[in-house]
Coordinates of C-alpha atoms and ligand atoms in Angstrom, one line a residue:
M362 CA -20.6 -12.2 12.8
F363 CA -18.6 -10.1 15.2
E364 CA -20.4 -7.8 17.6
K365 CA -17.4 -5.6 18.4
V366 CA -14.2 -4.9 16.5
L367 CA -11.2 -3.1 17.9
I368 CA -9.4 -1.0 15.3
A369 CA -5.7 -0.9 16.1
N370 CA -4.9 2.1 14.0
R371 CA -5.5 5.8 13.5
G372 CA -6.3 8.5 10.9
E373 CA -8.1 7.9 7.7
I374 CA -7.7 4.2 7.7
A375 CA -9.1 3.8 11.2
L376 CA -12.1 5.8 10.0
R377 CA -12.4 3.7 6.8
I378 CA -12.6 0.5 9.0
H379 CA -15.0 2.1 11.4
R380 CA -17.3 2.9 8.4
A381 CA -17.3 -0.7 7.2
C382 CA -18.1 -2.0 10.7
Q383 CA -21.0 0.5 11.2
E384 CA -22.5 -0.6 7.9
M385 CA -22.3 -4.2 9.1
G386 CA -23.9 -3.5 12.5
I387 CA -20.7 -4.0 14.3
R388 CA -19.7 -1.8 17.2
T389 CA -16.2 -0.3 17.2
V390 CA -13.5 0.3 19.7
A391 CA -10.9 3.0 18.9
V392 CA -7.6 2.9 20.5
H393 CA -5.5 6.1 20.5
S394 CA -2.4 7.8 21.8
T395 CA -2.6 10.9 24.0
A396 CA -1.8 12.9 20.9
D397 CA -5.0 11.6 19.2
A398 CA -7.6 12.2 21.9
R399 CA -9.4 14.6 19.5
A400 CA -8.9 12.6 16.4
M401 CA -12.0 11.8 14.2
H402 CA -11.5 8.0 14.5
V403 CA -11.8 8.4 18.3
R404 CA -14.8 10.8 18.0
L405 CA -16.8 8.4 15.9
A406 CA -16.0 5.1 17.6
D407 CA -18.5 3.5 20.0
E408 CA -15.9 3.1 22.7
T409 CA -12.4 4.4 23.1
V410 CA -9.3 3.4 25.0
C411 CA -6.2 5.5 25.4
I412 CA -3.2 3.2 25.0
G413 CA -0.2 5.4 25.6
P414 CA 1.9 8.4 24.8
P415 CA 2.3 10.0 21.3
Q416 CA 5.3 7.9 20.1
A417 CA 3.9 5.0 18.1
R418 CA 6.3 2.5 19.7
D419 CA 4.5 3.2 23.0
S420 CA 1.0 3.3 21.7
Y421 CA 0.0 2.0 18.2
L422 CA 2.9 -0.5 18.2
N423 CA 2.3 -1.6 21.8
A424 CA 0.8 -5.0 21.4
A425 CA 0.3 -5.6 25.1
S426 CA -1.7 -2.3 25.5
I427 CA -3.8 -3.1 22.4
L428 CA -4.6 -6.6 23.7
S429 CA -5.5 -5.2 27.1
A430 CA -7.8 -2.7 25.4
A431 CA -9.5 -5.6 23.5
T432 CA -9.9 -7.6 26.8
I433 CA -11.3 -4.6 28.8
T434 CA -13.9 -3.7 26.1
G435 CA -14.8 -7.3 25.2
A436 CA -14.0 -7.0 21.5
D437 CA -14.3 -10.1 19.4
A438 CA -11.8 -9.2 16.8
I439 CA -8.9 -6.8 16.0
H440 CA -8.4 -5.1 12.7
P441 CA -4.8 -3.9 12.4
G442 CA -5.3 -1.5 9.5
L443 CA -2.1 -0.8 7.7
G444 CA 1.4 0.1 8.8
F445 CA 2.0 -0.3 12.6
L446 CA 1.3 -4.0 13.5
A447 CA -0.5 -5.0 10.3
E448 CA 2.3 -7.2 8.9
N449 CA 3.7 -8.3 12.2
A450 CA 3.2 -12.1 12.3
D451 CA 3.9 -12.3 16.0
F452 CA 1.2 -9.8 16.7
A453 CA -1.3 -11.7 14.6
A454 CA -0.4 -14.9 16.5
A455 CA -0.7 -13.1 19.8
V456 CA -4.1 -11.8 18.9
E457 CA -5.3 -15.3 18.2
E458 CA -3.6 -16.8 21.2
T459 CA -5.3 -14.3 23.5
G460 CA -8.7 -15.4 22.1
F461 CA -9.5 -12.7 19.6
T462 CA -9.8 -13.0 15.8
F463 CA -7.2 -11.3 13.8
I464 CA -8.8 -9.6 10.8
G465 CA -6.1 -10.5 8.3
P466 CA -4.1 -13.4 6.9
S467 CA -2.6 -16.2 8.9
P468 CA 0.6 -15.5 10.8
E469 CA 2.4 -18.1 8.6
H470 CA 1.5 -16.2 5.4
I471 CA 2.5 -12.9 6.9
R472 CA 5.8 -14.4 7.9
L473 CA 6.4 -16.0 4.6
M474 CA 5.8 -12.8 2.6
G475 CA 7.8 -10.7 5.1
D476 CA 10.9 -12.7 4.1
K477 CA 11.5 -11.4 0.6
V478 CA 13.8 -14.2 -0.5
R479 CA 11.4 -16.9 0.8
A480 CA 8.5 -15.0 -0.8
K481 CA 10.2 -14.9 -4.2
A482 CA 11.1 -18.6 -4.0
E483 CA 7.5 -19.4 -3.2
A484 CA 6.2 -17.2 -6.0
Q485 CA 8.5 -19.0 -8.4
R486 CA 7.4 -22.4 -7.1
L487 CA 3.8 -21.2 -7.7
G488 CA 4.5 -20.5 -11.3
I489 CA 4.8 -16.7 -11.1
P490 CA 7.5 -15.0 -13.2
V491 CA 10.2 -13.4 -11.0
V492 CA 13.1 -11.2 -11.8
P493 CA 16.2 -13.3 -12.6
G494 CA 18.4 -13.2 -9.6
S495 CA 20.3 -15.2 -6.9
P496 CA 18.0 -17.9 -5.6
E497 CA 19.2 -17.1 -2.0
A498 CA 21.1 -14.6 0.0
V499 CA 24.7 -14.1 -1.1
R500 CA 27.2 -14.2 1.7
G501 CA 30.6 -13.0 0.6
L502 CA 31.9 -11.1 -2.5
P503 CA 32.9 -14.2 -4.5
A504 CA 29.4 -15.6 -4.2
A505 CA 27.9 -12.2 -5.2
E506 CA 30.3 -11.9 -8.2
R507 CA 29.4 -15.4 -9.4
A508 CA 25.7 -14.6 -9.1
A509 CA 26.1 -11.3 -10.8
K510 CA 28.0 -12.8 -13.7
E511 CA 25.3 -15.4 -14.2
I512 CA 22.4 -12.8 -14.0
G513 CA 24.2 -10.2 -16.0
Y514 CA 24.9 -6.6 -15.0
P515 CA 23.5 -4.2 -14.0
V516 CA 22.3 -5.9 -10.8
L517 CA 20.4 -4.7 -7.8
L518 CA 21.3 -5.6 -4.2
K519 CA 18.2 -6.0 -2.0
A520 CA 17.8 -6.8 1.7
S521 CA 16.3 -10.3 2.3
A522 CA 14.3 -9.0 5.2
G523 CA 13.5 -5.8 3.5
G524 CA 10.9 -4.5 1.1
G525 CA 9.8 -1.1 0.3
G526 CA 13.1 -0.3 -1.4
R527 CA 15.1 0.5 1.7
G528 CA 18.8 -0.4 1.4
M529 CA 18.7 -1.2 -2.3
K530 CA 22.0 -0.7 -4.2
L531 CA 22.7 -0.7 -7.9
A532 CA 25.9 -2.2 -9.3
R533 CA 26.7 -1.7 -13.0
D534 CA 29.9 -3.8 -12.9
A535 CA 32.1 -6.0 -10.7
A536 CA 33.9 -2.9 -9.2
E537 CA 30.6 -1.4 -8.2
L538 CA 29.5 -4.7 -6.8
A539 CA 32.6 -4.9 -4.5
Q540 CA 31.8 -1.4 -3.4
M541 CA 28.1 -1.8 -2.8
L542 CA 27.9 -5.2 -1.2
P543 CA 29.2 -4.2 2.2
L544 CA 27.1 -1.0 2.1
A545 CA 24.0 -2.9 1.3
Q546 CA 24.7 -5.4 4.1
I547 CA 25.3 -2.6 6.6
E548 CA 22.1 -0.8 5.6
A549 CA 20.1 -4.0 5.7
K550 CA 21.4 -4.8 9.2
A551 CA 20.6 -1.3 10.4
A552 CA 17.1 -1.2 8.9
F553 CA 15.9 -4.8 9.4
G554 CA 18.3 -6.3 11.9
D555 CA 19.4 -8.9 9.3
D556 CA 22.4 -8.3 7.0
S557 CA 21.5 -10.8 4.3
V558 CA 21.1 -9.4 0.8
Y559 CA 20.3 -11.0 -2.6
L560 CA 20.8 -10.0 -6.2
E561 CA 18.5 -9.3 -9.1
R562 CA 18.9 -8.1 -12.6
Y563 CA 18.1 -4.4 -12.6
L564 CA 15.1 -3.3 -14.7
D565 CA 15.8 0.2 -15.8
R566 CA 12.3 1.6 -16.6
P567 CA 9.6 -0.6 -15.2
R568 CA 6.1 0.3 -14.1
H569 CA 4.9 -0.8 -10.7
I570 CA 1.7 -2.7 -11.1
E571 CA 0.0 -4.6 -8.3
V572 CA -3.0 -6.9 -8.1
Q573 CA -5.7 -6.7 -5.4
L574 CA -6.7 -10.1 -4.2
L575 CA -9.2 -11.6 -1.7
G576 CA -9.0 -15.2 -0.4
D577 CA -11.3 -17.1 1.9
G578 CA -8.5 -19.3 3.3
R579 CA -10.2 -22.4 1.8
G580 CA -8.9 -22.1 -1.7
E581 CA -11.3 -19.6 -3.1
V582 CA -9.6 -16.4 -4.4
I583 CA -10.8 -13.5 -6.5
H584 CA -9.0 -10.5 -7.9
L585 CA -10.3 -6.9 -8.2
G586 CA -8.1 -6.0 -11.1
E587 CA -4.7 -4.2 -11.0
R588 CA -3.5 -0.8 -9.9
D589 CA -0.7 1.2 -11.4
C590 CA 1.4 2.7 -8.6
S591 CA 4.4 3.9 -10.7
L592 CA 4.0 7.6 -9.7
Q593 CA 6.2 7.6 -6.5
R594 CA 9.1 9.4 -5.0
S595 CA 11.5 7.9 -2.6
H596 CA 9.2 4.8 -2.4
Q597 CA 6.3 7.0 -1.3
K598 CA 3.4 6.6 -3.7
L599 CA 1.8 9.9 -4.7
L600 CA -1.0 8.9 -7.1
E601 CA -2.4 5.5 -8.1
E602 CA -4.8 4.5 -10.8
A603 CA -6.9 1.5 -11.8
P604 CA -6.8 0.0 -14.3
S605 CA -3.2 0.5 -15.5
P606 CA -3.0 2.5 -18.7
A607 CA 0.0 0.4 -19.7
L608 CA -1.6 -3.0 -20.0
D609 CA -3.4 -4.4 -23.0
A610 CA -6.2 -6.9 -22.4
A611 CA -4.0 -10.0 -23.0
D612 CA -1.2 -9.0 -20.6
R613 CA -3.8 -7.9 -18.0
E614 CA -5.6 -11.3 -18.2
R615 CA -2.2 -13.1 -17.9
L616 CA -1.2 -11.1 -14.9
L617 CA -4.5 -11.4 -13.0
A618 CA -4.9 -15.1 -13.7
T619 CA -1.4 -15.9 -12.6
A620 CA -1.8 -14.0 -9.3
V621 CA -5.2 -15.7 -8.6
A622 CA -3.9 -19.2 -9.3
A623 CA -0.9 -18.7 -7.0
L624 CA -3.0 -17.5 -4.0
K625 CA -5.5 -20.3 -4.5
E626 CA -2.6 -22.8 -4.3
L627 CA -1.4 -21.0 -1.1
G628 CA -4.9 -21.1 0.5
Y629 CA -4.5 -17.4 1.2
K630 CA -7.0 -15.8 3.6
S631 CA -8.0 -12.1 3.6
A632 CA -7.0 -9.2 1.4
G633 CA -3.6 -9.2 -0.1
T634 CA -1.7 -7.5 -2.9
M635 CA 0.9 -9.0 -5.2
E636 CA 3.4 -6.4 -6.6
F637 CA 5.0 -6.7 -10.0
L638 CA 7.4 -4.8 -12.1
Y639 CA 6.2 -4.6 -15.7
Q640 CA 8.6 -3.8 -18.6
D641 CA 8.7 -4.6 -22.3
G642 CA 5.5 -6.7 -22.1
E643 CA 6.8 -8.9 -19.2
F644 CA 5.8 -8.8 -15.6
Y645 CA 7.9 -10.0 -12.7
F646 CA 6.8 -10.6 -9.1
I647 CA 8.7 -8.5 -6.6
E648 CA 6.8 -8.9 -3.3
M649 CA 3.4 -9.5 -1.7
N650 CA 1.8 -7.2 0.9
T651 CA -0.3 -9.2 3.4
R652 CA -2.5 -6.3 4.4
L653 CA -5.1 -3.7 3.4
Q654 CA -3.3 -1.0 1.3
V655 CA -3.7 2.7 1.3
E656 CA -4.7 2.6 -2.3
H657 CA -7.5 0.0 -2.0
P658 CA -10.3 2.5 -2.7
I659 CA -9.5 2.7 -6.5
S660 CA -10.0 -1.1 -6.7
E661 CA -13.3 -0.7 -4.8
M662 CA -14.4 2.0 -7.2
I663 CA -13.8 0.0 -10.4
S664 CA -15.2 -3.3 -8.9
G665 CA -17.9 -2.1 -6.5
V666 CA -16.5 -4.4 -3.8
D667 CA -16.0 -3.1 -0.3
V668 CA -12.6 -4.6 0.5
V669 CA -12.8 -4.0 4.3
R670 CA -16.2 -5.6 4.5
E671 CA -14.9 -8.7 2.8
Q672 CA -11.9 -8.8 5.1
I673 CA -14.3 -8.8 8.1
R674 CA -16.6 -11.4 6.6
I675 CA -13.7 -13.7 5.8
A676 CA -12.2 -13.3 9.3
A677 CA -15.6 -14.2 10.7
G678 CA -15.5 -17.5 8.7
E679 CA -18.1 -16.4 6.1
P680 CA -17.5 -17.3 2.4
L681 CA -16.4 -14.6 -0.1
G682 CA -19.4 -12.5 -1.0
Y683 CA -18.5 -12.8 -4.7
R684 CA -17.4 -15.3 -7.3
Q685 CA -15.0 -14.0 -9.9
S686 CA -17.8 -14.0 -12.5
D687 CA -19.8 -11.6 -10.3
I688 CA -17.0 -9.0 -10.5
V689 CA -17.3 -6.6 -13.4
L690 CA -14.4 -4.2 -13.6
R691 CA -15.8 -1.0 -15.0
G692 CA -14.5 2.6 -15.5
H693 CA -11.4 4.2 -14.2
A694 CA -10.4 5.5 -10.8
I695 CA -7.5 7.6 -9.6
E696 CA -6.3 8.3 -6.0
C697 CA -4.3 11.3 -5.0
R698 CA -2.5 11.0 -1.7
I699 CA -2.8 14.3 0.1
N700 CA 0.0 14.7 2.7
A701 CA 0.5 17.4 5.3
E702 CA 3.7 18.4 3.6
S703 CA 5.2 21.2 1.6
S704 CA 4.4 20.7 -2.1
E705 CA 7.9 22.0 -2.9
D706 CA 10.3 20.1 -0.7
F707 CA 8.0 17.6 1.1
R708 CA 8.9 18.9 4.6
P709 CA 6.2 17.8 7.1
S710 CA 3.6 20.5 7.8
P711 CA 1.7 19.5 10.9
G712 CA -0.6 22.1 12.6
R713 CA -4.2 23.3 13.0
I714 CA -6.7 23.0 10.1
S715 CA -8.1 26.5 10.0
D716 CA -10.4 25.9 7.0
Y717 CA -11.7 22.7 5.6
H718 CA -13.9 22.1 2.6
A719 CA -13.9 18.7 0.9
P720 CA -15.0 18.2 -2.7
G721 CA -18.0 16.1 -3.6
G722 CA -20.3 15.4 -6.4
L723 CA -20.7 12.4 -8.7
G724 CA -17.7 10.1 -8.9
V725 CA -15.7 11.9 -6.1
R726 CA -14.7 10.1 -2.8
V727 CA -12.7 11.6 0.0
D728 CA -11.2 9.3 2.7
S729 CA -10.0 11.6 5.4
A730 CA -10.2 12.1 9.1
L731 CA -9.6 15.9 8.8
Y732 CA -12.0 18.4 10.1
Q733 CA -11.9 22.2 10.7
G734 CA -10.1 22.9 13.9
Y735 CA -8.3 19.5 14.0
Q736 CA -4.7 19.6 15.0
V737 CA -2.5 17.4 12.7
P738 CA 0.0 15.9 15.1
P739 CA 3.7 15.7 14.2
F740 CA 4.3 12.2 15.3
Y741 CA 2.8 10.0 12.5
D742 CA 2.7 9.5 8.8
S743 CA 1.8 12.7 7.0
L744 CA -1.0 11.2 4.9
V745 CA -4.1 13.2 5.9
A746 CA -6.5 12.6 3.0
K747 CA -7.1 10.5 -0.1
L748 CA -9.0 12.1 -3.0
I749 CA -10.4 9.4 -5.2
A750 CA -12.1 10.2 -8.6
Y751 CA -14.1 7.8 -10.6
G752 CA -15.1 8.1 -14.3
A753 CA -16.5 6.0 -17.0
D754 CA -13.1 6.2 -18.7
R755 CA -9.7 7.6 -17.9
E756 CA -10.4 10.9 -19.6
E757 CA -13.6 11.5 -17.6
C758 CA -11.8 10.4 -14.4
V759 CA -8.9 12.9 -14.9
M760 CA -11.3 15.8 -15.7
R761 CA -13.3 15.0 -12.5
L762 CA -10.1 14.7 -10.5
R763 CA -9.0 18.1 -11.8
R764 CA -12.2 19.8 -10.8
A765 CA -12.2 18.1 -7.4
L766 CA -8.6 19.2 -6.7
A767 CA -9.7 22.8 -7.5
E768 CA -12.6 22.5 -5.0
Y769 CA -10.6 21.1 -2.1
V770 CA -9.7 23.6 0.6
V771 CA -7.3 22.6 3.4
G772 CA -6.2 25.7 5.2
G773 CA -3.7 26.2 8.0
I774 CA -1.2 23.6 6.9
E775 CA 0.7 22.9 3.6
T776 CA -0.5 20.0 1.6
T777 CA 0.5 18.2 -1.6
I778 CA -2.7 19.4 -3.3
P779 CA -0.8 22.0 -5.5
L780 CA 1.6 19.3 -6.6
H781 CA -1.3 17.1 -7.8
Q782 CA -2.8 20.1 -9.6
R783 CA 0.5 20.5 -11.6
L784 CA 0.7 16.7 -12.2
V785 CA -2.8 16.4 -13.7
E786 CA -1.9 19.1 -16.3
E787 CA 1.2 17.2 -17.5
P788 CA 0.9 15.8 -21.1
D789 CA 2.8 12.6 -20.1
F790 CA 0.3 12.0 -17.3
R791 CA -2.6 12.8 -19.5
R792 CA -1.4 10.1 -21.9
G793 CA -0.7 7.6 -19.1
D794 CA 2.9 7.6 -20.3
Y795 CA 5.1 7.2 -17.2
D796 CA 7.3 4.7 -15.4
I797 CA 8.6 4.5 -11.8
H798 CA 11.3 7.2 -12.5
W799 CA 9.0 9.7 -14.2
L800 CA 8.0 11.6 -11.1
E801 CA 11.5 12.2 -9.8
R802 CA 12.4 13.8 -13.2
F803 CA 9.2 15.9 -13.1
L804 CA 10.1 17.2 -9.6
A805 CA 13.6 18.0 -10.7
R806 CA 12.2 20.4 -13.4
P807 CA 11.7 24.0 -12.5
S808 CA 8.0 24.6 -11.8
Ligands
MV4_326 C1 13.5 -3.4 -8.6 C2 13.7 -2.3 -9.5 C3 14.4 -2.6 -10.7 N1 14.8 -3.8 -10.9 N2 14.0 -4.6 -8.9 C4 11.7 -0.8 -5.0 C5 10.8 -1.2 -3.9 C6 10.9 -2.7 -3.9 N3 9.6 -3.2 -3.5 C7 11.2 -3.1 -5.3 N4 11.8 -2.0 -5.9 C8 12.4 -2.0 -7.1 N5 12.9 -3.2 -7.4 C9 14.6 -4.8 -10.0 N6 15.1 -6.0 -10.3 C10 13.2 -1.1 -9.2 C11 12.6 -0.9 -7.9 C12 12.1 0.4 -7.7 C13 10.7 0.7 -7.6 C14 9.8 -0.3 -7.6 C15 8.4 -0.1 -7.5 C16 8.0 1.2 -7.3 C17 8.9 2.2 -7.2 C18 10.3 2.0 -7.4 C19 11.2 3.0 -7.3 C20 12.5 2.7 -7.4 C21 13.0 1.4 -7.6

């Protein structure tokens, strides 16, 4: 097992990884920007290295600085966390070439899944249902029109190099396609440096359901059930739950078995998530994330498996700590993402935490690097805490979440806690009756 792990990240996720390391007897190295000198992930780490100025591109995205920090401190392995360099195949390769272990998938799998057209083709080859669409990038308008006619309108234009929904364009007919194709290409080029786009049939009211997977890189793969991540605005998830209230046992089994079989075939290593759209009893692969995800705790709560611990064990060459038959999915978990933002208009709200009191009690988990007196810097993602509630069933979970939200005090900045409080009172939410568009409509209503 590793003796020392460098955590190439910040905030709650750096702290989450630190905790797993400590429980495994592994020493940690925190890297940080000058803006994060007083951050909790830095305060708790065994060793710390300042890797640059506040801007992420000069610090948390600076591969050379991070590799130097690993060399200086004598780390064995690097955990990239999420965001920043976590899905950068070149970084993963550089880590290995410099003689460290990358705690994550192989660079080849990161690269494969980062190319959305290749990923979709691979998914199809592996027997996973995909949304009907153009098998490859469409170049000019004639090719796009032919593809759209075949698929059937409305169609969605997506960036091949994209993901996360950036640069997507809807076309309801040929006229709109002619209008949207150049726009989609320009946006794809600006966002990803690659103007290729492909087409898919547009699903009008799907749910976003994803499967948490763990592979050992030698053909063993297990799942930790699915998560429903449909409650999002502008492709930012707000609240996630596991299991999905939308799936019956038969559809769930089909979804999970399909995802596991595919990753076994791939020989996938480490934690990964397959994302699907689910509508009218059918699920369709959209993309795969080759990293630890923000919402991994809800899968941990219903499965009892520490996903970060398993990532570290797998990277160290140990077998998975579980067979599928050891995993019993039990109860219900919900995560609220608490952002340093206005609950009304989502403007960032950095600043000093004047008061802090985290909720607790049975079935309540808070993953956060906040503390009283901490200064939330303006340079990074606004996620500052994750409140996770667990219950024997969804009803118990929701009631527990409600009381935990009422207990939570974060003073000095605005947060999305009031929005979550409104959300948990909503009849549609209480029934689990929502799709990916529900939240935008809820937010458009007068409060
Ligand atoms: C779609 C879709 C409808 N039909 N594909 C957005 C993010 C990207 N990962 C895939 N996305 C979508 N793909 C087809 N064929 C609707 C979305 C979508 C979405 C998906 C998941 C979660 C939230 C979403 C919000 C808007 C659109």
